[in-house]
Every structure is written in structure tokens, then in C-alpha cells.
Tab-separated table of C-alpha atoms in Angstrom:
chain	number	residue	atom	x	y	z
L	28	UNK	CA	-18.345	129.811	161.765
L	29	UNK	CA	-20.844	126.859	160.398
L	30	UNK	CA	-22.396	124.940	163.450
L	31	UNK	CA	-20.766	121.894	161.859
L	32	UNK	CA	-17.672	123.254	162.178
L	33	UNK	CA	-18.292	125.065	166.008
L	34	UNK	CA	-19.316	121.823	166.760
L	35	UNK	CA	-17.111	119.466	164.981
L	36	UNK	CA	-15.517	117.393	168.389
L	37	UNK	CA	-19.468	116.851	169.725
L	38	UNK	CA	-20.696	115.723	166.486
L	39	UNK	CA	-17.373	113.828	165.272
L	40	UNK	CA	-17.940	111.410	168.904
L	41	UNK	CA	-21.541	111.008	168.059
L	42	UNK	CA	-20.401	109.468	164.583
L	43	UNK	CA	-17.779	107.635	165.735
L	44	UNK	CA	-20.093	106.226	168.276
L	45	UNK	CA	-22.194	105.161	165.684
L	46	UNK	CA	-19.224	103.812	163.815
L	47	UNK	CA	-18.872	101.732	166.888
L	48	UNK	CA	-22.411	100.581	166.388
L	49	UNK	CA	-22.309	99.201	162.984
L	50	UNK	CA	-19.144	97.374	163.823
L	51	UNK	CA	-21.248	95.951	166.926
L	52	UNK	CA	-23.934	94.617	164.199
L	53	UNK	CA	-20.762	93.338	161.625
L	54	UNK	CA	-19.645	91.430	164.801
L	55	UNK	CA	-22.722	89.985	165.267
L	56	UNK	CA	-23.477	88.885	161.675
L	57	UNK	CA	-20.075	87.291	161.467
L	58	UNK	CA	-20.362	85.283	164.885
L	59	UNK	CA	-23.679	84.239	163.657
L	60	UNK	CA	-25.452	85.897	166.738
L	61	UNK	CA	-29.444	85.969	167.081
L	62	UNK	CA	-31.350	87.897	164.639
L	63	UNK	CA	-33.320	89.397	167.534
L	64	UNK	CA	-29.708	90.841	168.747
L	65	UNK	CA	-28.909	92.205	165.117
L	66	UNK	CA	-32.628	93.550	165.058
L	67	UNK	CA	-31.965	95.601	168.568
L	68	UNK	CA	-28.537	97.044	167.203
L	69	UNK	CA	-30.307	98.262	164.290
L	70	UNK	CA	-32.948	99.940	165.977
L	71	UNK	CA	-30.543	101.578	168.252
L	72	UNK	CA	-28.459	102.879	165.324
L	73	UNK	CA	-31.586	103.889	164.008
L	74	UNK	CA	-31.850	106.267	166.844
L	75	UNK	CA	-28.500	107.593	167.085
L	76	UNK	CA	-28.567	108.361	163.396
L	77	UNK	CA	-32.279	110.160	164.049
L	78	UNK	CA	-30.706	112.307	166.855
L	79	UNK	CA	-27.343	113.538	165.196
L	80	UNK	CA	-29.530	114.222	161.757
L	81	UNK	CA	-32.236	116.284	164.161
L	82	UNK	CA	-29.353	118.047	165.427
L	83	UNK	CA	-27.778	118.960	162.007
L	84	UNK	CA	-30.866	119.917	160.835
L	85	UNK	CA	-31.699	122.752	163.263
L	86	UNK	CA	-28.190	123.922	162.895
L	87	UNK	CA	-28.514	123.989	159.519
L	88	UNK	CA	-32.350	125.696	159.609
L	89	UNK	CA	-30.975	128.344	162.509
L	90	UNK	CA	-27.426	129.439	160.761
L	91	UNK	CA	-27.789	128.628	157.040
L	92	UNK	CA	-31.524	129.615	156.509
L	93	UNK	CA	-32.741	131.856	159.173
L	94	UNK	CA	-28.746	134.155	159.371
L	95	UNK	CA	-28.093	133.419	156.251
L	96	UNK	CA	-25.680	135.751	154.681
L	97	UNK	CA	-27.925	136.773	151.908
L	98	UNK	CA	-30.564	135.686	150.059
L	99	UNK	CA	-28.721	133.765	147.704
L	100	UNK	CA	-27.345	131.423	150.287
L	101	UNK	CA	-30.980	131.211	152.047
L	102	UNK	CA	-32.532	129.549	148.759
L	103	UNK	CA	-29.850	126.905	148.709
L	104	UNK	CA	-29.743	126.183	152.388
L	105	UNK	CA	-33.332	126.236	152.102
L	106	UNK	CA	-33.662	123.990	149.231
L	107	UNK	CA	-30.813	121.646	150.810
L	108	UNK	CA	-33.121	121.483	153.369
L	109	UNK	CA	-36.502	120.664	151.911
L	110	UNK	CA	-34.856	117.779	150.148
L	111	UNK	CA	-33.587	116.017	153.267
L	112	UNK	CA	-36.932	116.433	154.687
L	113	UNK	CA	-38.611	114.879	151.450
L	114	UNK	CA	-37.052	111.713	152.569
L	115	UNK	CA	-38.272	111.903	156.115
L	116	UNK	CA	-41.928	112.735	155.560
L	117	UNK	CA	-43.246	110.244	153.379
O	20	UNK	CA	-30.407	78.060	159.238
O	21	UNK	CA	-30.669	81.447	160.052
O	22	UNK	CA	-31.655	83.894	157.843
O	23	UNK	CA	-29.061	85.969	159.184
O	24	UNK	CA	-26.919	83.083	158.387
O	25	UNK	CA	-27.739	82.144	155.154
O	26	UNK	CA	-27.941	85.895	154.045
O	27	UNK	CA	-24.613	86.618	156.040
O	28	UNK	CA	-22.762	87.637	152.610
O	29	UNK	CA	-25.450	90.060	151.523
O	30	UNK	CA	-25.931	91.251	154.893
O	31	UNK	CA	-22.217	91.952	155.760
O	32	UNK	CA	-21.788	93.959	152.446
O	33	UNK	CA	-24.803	96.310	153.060
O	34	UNK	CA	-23.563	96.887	156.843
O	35	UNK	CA	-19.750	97.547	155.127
O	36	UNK	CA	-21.599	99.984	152.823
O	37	UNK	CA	-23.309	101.984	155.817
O	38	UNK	CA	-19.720	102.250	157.116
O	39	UNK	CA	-18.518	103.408	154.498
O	40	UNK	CA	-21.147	105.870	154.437
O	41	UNK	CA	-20.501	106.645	157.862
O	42	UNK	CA	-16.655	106.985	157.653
O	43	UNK	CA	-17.659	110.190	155.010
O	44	UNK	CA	-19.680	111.680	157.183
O	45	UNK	CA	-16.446	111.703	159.878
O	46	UNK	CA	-14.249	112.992	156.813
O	47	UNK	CA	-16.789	115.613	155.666
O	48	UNK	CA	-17.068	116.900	159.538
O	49	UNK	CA	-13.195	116.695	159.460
O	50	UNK	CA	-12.588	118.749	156.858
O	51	UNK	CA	-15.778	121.249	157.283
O	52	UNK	CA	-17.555	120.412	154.189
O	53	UNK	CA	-20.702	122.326	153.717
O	54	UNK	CA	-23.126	121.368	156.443
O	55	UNK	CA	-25.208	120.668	153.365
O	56	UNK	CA	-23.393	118.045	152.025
O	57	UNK	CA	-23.075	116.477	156.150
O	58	UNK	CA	-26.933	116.287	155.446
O	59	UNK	CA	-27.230	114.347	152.232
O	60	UNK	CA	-24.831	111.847	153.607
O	61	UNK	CA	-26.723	111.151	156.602
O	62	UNK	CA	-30.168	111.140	154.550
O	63	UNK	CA	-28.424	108.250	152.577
O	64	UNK	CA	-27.486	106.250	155.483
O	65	UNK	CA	-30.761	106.572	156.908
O	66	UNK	CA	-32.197	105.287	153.389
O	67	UNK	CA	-29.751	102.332	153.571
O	68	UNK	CA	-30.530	101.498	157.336
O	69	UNK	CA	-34.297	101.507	156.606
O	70	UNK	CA	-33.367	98.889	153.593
O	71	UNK	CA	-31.170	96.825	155.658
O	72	UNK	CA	-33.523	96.835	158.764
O	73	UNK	CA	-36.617	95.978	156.662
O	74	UNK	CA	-34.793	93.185	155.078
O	75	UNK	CA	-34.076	91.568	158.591
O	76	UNK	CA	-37.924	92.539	160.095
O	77	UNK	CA	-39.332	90.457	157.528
O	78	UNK	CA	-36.735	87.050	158.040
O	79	UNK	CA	-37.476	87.523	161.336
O	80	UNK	CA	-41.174	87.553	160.730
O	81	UNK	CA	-40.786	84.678	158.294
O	82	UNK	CA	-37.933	81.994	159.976
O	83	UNK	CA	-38.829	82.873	163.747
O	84	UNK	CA	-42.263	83.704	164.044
O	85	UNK	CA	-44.469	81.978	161.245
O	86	UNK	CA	-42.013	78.573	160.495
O	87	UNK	CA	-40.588	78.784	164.431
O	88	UNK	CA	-39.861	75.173	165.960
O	89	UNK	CA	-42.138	75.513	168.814
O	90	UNK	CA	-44.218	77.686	170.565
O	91	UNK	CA	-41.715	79.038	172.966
O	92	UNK	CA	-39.356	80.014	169.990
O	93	UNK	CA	-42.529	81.728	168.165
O	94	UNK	CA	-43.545	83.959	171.784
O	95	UNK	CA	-40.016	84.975	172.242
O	96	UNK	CA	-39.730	86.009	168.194
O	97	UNK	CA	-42.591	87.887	168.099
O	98	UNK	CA	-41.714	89.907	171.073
O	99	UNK	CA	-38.509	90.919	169.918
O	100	UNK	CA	-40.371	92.178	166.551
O	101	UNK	CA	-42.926	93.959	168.651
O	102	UNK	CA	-39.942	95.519	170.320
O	103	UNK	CA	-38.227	96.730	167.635
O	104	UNK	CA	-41.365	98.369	165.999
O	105	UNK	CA	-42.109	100.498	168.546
O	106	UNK	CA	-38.856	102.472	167.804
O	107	UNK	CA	-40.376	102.643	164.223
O	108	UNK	CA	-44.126	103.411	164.858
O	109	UNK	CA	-44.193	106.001	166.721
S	28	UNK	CA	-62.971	86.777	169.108
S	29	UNK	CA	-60.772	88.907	167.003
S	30	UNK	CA	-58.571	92.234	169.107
S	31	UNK	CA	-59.908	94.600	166.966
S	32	UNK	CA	-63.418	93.348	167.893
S	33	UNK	CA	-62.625	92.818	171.138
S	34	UNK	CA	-61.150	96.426	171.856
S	35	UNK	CA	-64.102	97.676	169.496
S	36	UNK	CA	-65.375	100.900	171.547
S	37	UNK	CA	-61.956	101.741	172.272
S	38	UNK	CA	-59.884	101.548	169.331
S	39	UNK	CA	-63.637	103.475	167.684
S	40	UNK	CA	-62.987	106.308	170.211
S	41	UNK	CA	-59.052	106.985	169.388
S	42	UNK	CA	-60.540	106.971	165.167
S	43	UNK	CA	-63.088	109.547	166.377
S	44	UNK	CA	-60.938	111.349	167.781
S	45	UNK	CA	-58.625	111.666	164.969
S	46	UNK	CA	-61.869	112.681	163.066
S	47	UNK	CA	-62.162	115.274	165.260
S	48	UNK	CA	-58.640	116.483	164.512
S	49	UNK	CA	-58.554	116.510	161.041
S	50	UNK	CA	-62.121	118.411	161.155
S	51	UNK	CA	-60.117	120.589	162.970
S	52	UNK	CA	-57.587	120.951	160.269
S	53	UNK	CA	-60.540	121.566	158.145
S	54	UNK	CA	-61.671	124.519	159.937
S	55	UNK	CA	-57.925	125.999	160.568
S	56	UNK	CA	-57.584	126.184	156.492
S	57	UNK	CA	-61.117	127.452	155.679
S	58	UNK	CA	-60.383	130.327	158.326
S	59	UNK	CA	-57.189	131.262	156.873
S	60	UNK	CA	-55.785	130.058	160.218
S	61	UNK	CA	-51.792	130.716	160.243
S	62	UNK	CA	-49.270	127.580	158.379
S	63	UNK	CA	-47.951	127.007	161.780
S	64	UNK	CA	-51.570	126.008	163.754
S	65	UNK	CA	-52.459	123.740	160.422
S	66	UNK	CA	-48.620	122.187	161.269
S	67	UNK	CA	-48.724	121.570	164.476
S	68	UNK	CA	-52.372	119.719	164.007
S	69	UNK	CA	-50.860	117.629	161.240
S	70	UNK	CA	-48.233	116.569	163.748
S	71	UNK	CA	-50.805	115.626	166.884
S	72	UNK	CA	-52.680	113.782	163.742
S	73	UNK	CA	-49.843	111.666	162.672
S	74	UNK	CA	-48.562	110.749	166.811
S	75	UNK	CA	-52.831	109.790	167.292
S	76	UNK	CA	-52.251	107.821	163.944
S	77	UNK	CA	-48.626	106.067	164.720
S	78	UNK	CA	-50.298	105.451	168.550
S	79	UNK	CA	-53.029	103.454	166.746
S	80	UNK	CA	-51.368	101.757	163.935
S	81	UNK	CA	-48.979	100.121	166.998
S	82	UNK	CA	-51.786	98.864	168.886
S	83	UNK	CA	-53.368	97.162	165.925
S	84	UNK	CA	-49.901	96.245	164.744
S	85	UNK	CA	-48.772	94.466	167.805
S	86	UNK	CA	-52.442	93.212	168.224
S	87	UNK	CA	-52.694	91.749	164.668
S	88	UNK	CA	-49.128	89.967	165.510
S	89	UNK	CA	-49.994	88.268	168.728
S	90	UNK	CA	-53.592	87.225	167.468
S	91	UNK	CA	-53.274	86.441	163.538
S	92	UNK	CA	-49.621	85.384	163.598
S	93	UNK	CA	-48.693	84.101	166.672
S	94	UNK	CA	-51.889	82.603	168.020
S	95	UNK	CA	-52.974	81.972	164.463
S	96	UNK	CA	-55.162	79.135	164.374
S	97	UNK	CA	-53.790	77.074	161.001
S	98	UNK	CA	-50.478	77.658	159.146
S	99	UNK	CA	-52.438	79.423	156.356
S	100	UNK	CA	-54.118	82.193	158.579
S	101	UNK	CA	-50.581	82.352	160.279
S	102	UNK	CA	-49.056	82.671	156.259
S	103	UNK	CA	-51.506	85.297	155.098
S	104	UNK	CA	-51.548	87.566	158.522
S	105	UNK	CA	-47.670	87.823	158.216
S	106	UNK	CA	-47.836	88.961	154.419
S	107	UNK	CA	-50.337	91.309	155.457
S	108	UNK	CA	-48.676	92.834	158.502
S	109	UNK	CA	-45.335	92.549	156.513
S	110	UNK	CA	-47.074	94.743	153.660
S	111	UNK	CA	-48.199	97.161	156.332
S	112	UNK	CA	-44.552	97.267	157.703
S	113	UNK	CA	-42.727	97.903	154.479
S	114	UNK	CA	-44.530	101.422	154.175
S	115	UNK	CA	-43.426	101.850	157.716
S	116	UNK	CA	-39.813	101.147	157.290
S	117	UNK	CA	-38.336	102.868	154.218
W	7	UNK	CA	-51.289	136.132	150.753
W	8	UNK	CA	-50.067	132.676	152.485
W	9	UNK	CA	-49.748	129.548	150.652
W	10	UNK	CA	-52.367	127.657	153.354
W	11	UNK	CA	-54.727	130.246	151.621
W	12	UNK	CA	-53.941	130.506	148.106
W	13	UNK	CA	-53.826	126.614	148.166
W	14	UNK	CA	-56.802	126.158	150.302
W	15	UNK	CA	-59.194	124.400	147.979
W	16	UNK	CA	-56.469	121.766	146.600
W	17	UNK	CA	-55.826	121.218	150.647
W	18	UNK	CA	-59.192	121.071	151.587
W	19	UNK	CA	-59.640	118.676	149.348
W	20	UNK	CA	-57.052	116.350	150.761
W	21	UNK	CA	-57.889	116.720	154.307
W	22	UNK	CA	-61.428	115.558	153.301
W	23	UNK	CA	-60.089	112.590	151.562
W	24	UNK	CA	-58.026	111.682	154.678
W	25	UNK	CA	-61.214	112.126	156.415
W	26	UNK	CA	-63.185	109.946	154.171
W	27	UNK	CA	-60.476	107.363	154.677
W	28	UNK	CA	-60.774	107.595	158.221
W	29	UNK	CA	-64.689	106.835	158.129
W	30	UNK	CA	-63.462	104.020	156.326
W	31	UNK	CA	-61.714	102.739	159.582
W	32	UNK	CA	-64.544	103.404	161.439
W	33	UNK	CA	-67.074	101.615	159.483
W	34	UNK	CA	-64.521	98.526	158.983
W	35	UNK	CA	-64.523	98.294	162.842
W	36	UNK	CA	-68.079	98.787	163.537
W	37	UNK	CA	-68.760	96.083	160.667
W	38	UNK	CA	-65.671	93.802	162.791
W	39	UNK	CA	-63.798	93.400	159.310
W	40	UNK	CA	-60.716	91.221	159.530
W	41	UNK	CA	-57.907	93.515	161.364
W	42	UNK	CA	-55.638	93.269	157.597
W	43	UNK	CA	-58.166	95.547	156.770
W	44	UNK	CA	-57.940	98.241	158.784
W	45	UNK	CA	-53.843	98.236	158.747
W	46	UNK	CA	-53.711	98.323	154.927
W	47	UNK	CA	-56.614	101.497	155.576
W	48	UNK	CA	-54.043	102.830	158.624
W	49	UNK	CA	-51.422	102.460	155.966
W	50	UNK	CA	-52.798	104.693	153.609
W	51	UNK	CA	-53.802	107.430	155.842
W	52	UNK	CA	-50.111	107.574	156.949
W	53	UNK	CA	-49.001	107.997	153.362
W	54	UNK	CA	-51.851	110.810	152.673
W	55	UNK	CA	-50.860	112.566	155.488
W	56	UNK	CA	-47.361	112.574	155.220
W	57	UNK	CA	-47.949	113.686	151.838
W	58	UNK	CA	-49.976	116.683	152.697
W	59	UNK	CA	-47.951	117.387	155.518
W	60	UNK	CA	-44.180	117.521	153.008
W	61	UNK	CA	-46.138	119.855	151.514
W	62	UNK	CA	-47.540	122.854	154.103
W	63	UNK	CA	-43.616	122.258	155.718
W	64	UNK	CA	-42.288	123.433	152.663
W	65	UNK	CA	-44.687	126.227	151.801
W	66	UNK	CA	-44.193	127.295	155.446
W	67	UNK	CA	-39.821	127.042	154.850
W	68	UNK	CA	-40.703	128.861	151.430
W	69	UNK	CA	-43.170	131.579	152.399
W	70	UNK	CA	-42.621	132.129	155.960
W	71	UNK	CA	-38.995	131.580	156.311
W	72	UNK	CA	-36.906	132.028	152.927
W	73	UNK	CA	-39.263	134.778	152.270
W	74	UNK	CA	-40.342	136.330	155.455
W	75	UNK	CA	-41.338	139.782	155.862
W	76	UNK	CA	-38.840	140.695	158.385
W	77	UNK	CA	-36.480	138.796	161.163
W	78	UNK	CA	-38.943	138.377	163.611
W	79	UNK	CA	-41.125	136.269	161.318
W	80	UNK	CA	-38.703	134.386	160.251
W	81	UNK	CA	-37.599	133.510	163.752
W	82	UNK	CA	-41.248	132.629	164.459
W	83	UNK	CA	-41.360	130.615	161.344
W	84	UNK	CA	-38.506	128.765	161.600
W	85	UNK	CA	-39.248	127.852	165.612
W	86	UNK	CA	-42.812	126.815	164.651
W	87	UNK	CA	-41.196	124.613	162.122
W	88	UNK	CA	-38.403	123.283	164.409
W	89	UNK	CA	-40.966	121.994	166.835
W	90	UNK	CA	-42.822	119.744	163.737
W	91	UNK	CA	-39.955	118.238	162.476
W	92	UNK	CA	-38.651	117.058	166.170
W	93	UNK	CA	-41.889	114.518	165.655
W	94	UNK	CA	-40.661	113.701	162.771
W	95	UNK	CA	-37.137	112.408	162.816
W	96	UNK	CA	-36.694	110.685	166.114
């Protein structure tokens, strides 16, 4: 069973959390709130999103790389893999 | 005006979009896509959130820090900026 | 008198230091050290570098921006640190 | 033979370039050049070394955990990297 499935109720609440998050910053836009407000929201989902994607990843490095079911499936978790993290270290 | 204000069109869309985003990560974890695919998603939303949060940094920088309407205005600006950037640099 | 002037000797000692750790990198790849040492120096490398780049950051902003001492040193200090901050948040 | 060693000259190279830049710091605060200075040099440090670092993570996910010589490396491997990329995306 995929991680992302094994833990589909833990992840699905941190999402929906975030969900909540981005609505809080859509509030705040409409009601014309201070940018400084909008700028902390941000920076919070900023975080949130960081955590859940650190979390995915080592799922995703532990059970689709590392116990892969063969090789086949290693080079495309693997490769799935290296391309999220192009867009992180830069 | 605000920039938050004057840019609240542009700025409402882009947050819409994220949720959008966000709202397929939930149906992807719903319906046990390939972890994979969970991983993309939340690369783009991290892409978007950078755009979006970069956008507001530099108003902010711009409307309440270097053309604020006193000194007061200018302190308190600044500090929220300094605030948010140490989630970023770091 | 300028924060990087005035925090001279220290800001010098946190550079060296970095020095030191990337001639440490340098000796890890000549000796054929193992992937994982030369990773886990480029990581201590890049928190010495994020630790500095906030100081002078948040330094630059209260000093050349905030406490600027003309609109056009306050103008050209925000382009610059807004230059610095778009490689930052992407 | 690991990729650290059979690209050790082409790394080399770029670790003494990030040194070289990092001199460059030093001498532009020992001089007391304007502080824009030293963040546009700070700047382009982070963007060598994130580029040299992309690049040892994914000969380390290619080499020493896609194609590891047996489980126990690739446990090792994929740990070692685990531990970089939590300083990464936080």
C-alpha cells in the first residue's frame, strides 16, 4: 500500500488545512486587510506547504525508490523525484 | 491605495488558482493517484506561492517602506518584511 | 557608518569560516571522500550562507532603506535588496 | 567508481569558483564597499551552490540509491540523503 494512500486521512487534514489558509488570505484581499497580514498568511502557507511536501517526499524516497518493486519502478520514482527536487535547489 | 488594493483583481485570481491547485491535490489523495503525480502538484503550488509572495514582498517594499507617510508607518513596514524573510532565508 | 562596516570583524569571521568549509569540501572530493560527507558539507555551507545573507539583508533594510538618508539612496537600496530578494523567493 | 570521483575535476573546479567568490566578499568588506555589493556577491554564491549541490544529490539518488550495490547501501544512501533535503525544503 503507497504511503499516500496508508496515509491518506493525515495528509488529506493537512491539505484541507491549507485550503483553510488560502481562503484566510482570499478573505483578507477582499476585505482590503493590511498587506503585512496577507504577507504573514503567505509565509505561513509557505510552511505548511514545505512540511506536507517534506513529508511526501520521504515517503516517496523510502517506498517508491528504496522498496521499490523492481528496477523499473525505481528509475521512475527516482526520476519523479529528482525533478521535484530541481525546483527546490536552485 | 494599497497595493493590495489596487492589485486586488490580479491578486484574488492567482490566490483562486493556488486553490484550485490545492483542491487537486485533495482529489489526487482521494482517489490514490500515484504519489508521483501528489508531488508535481505540490511542486506547482509551491512555484505559484513563491510568484504570488514575491509579488506582494516587493509592494510592500515599494508603498510601505520607501513612499510610507511617516516614519512610524516606514518602522512598522519594514519590520513586518524583515519578519517574513526570515521564513525565506534560512 | 555603514552595518557592514560597522560589524566588519564579525561578519569577516562568519565569510572565513565559510572559506574554511568549502576548503573542506575541497579536500573531501580530492580524497575521494564518500557523496554523503561532500552532502552534508554543502548543506552546513548553504545554513552559514542563508545565516549571513539575513544579517546583511535585514541590516541593509534598516540602514539603506529605512534610515536612508535622501529618497534616492532610499530608491536605489530597495531595488538592490529587491534584486537580491527575487533570487531568494522563486 | 563514484560519481564525486569520476566528476572530481569538473567539481573541483566549481568549489574553487565558489571559493573565489567568497574572497570576493571578503575583500569587498575589508575594502567597506557599499553593502549592495556584497548581497548581489551573497546572491551569487547561493545560486553556485545550489547548483553544485542539485547536482552531487542526484548523482548520490543515481549511483548510490537507484543503483546501489545491495540493500544496505541503499538504506545508507537514501538516509544520508533524507537528512540534506530536510535543510532544504522547510
Amino acid at each position: 500500500m503507497s504511503h499516500t494512500v496508508r496515509d491518506k486521512a493525515k495528509l488529506l487534514a493537512r491539505v484541507r488545512r491549507m485550503k483553510g489558509q488560502m481562503e484566510a488570505v482570499e478573505r483578507s484581499l477582499e476585505a482590503e486587510a493590511p498587506c503585512g497580514d496577507v504577507l504573514q498568511l503567505l509565509a505561513s502557507i509557505r510552511g505548511a506547504l514545505a512540511g506536507l511536501t517534506g513529508e511526501v517526499i520521504e515517503g516517496h524516497l523510502h517506498e517508491h525508490v528504496v522498496h521499490a518493486e523492481n528496477d523499473a519502478e525505481r528509475d521512475k520514482a527516482a526520476a519523479e523525484l529528482a525533478d521535484v527536487l530541481r525546483t527546490y535547489i536552485r
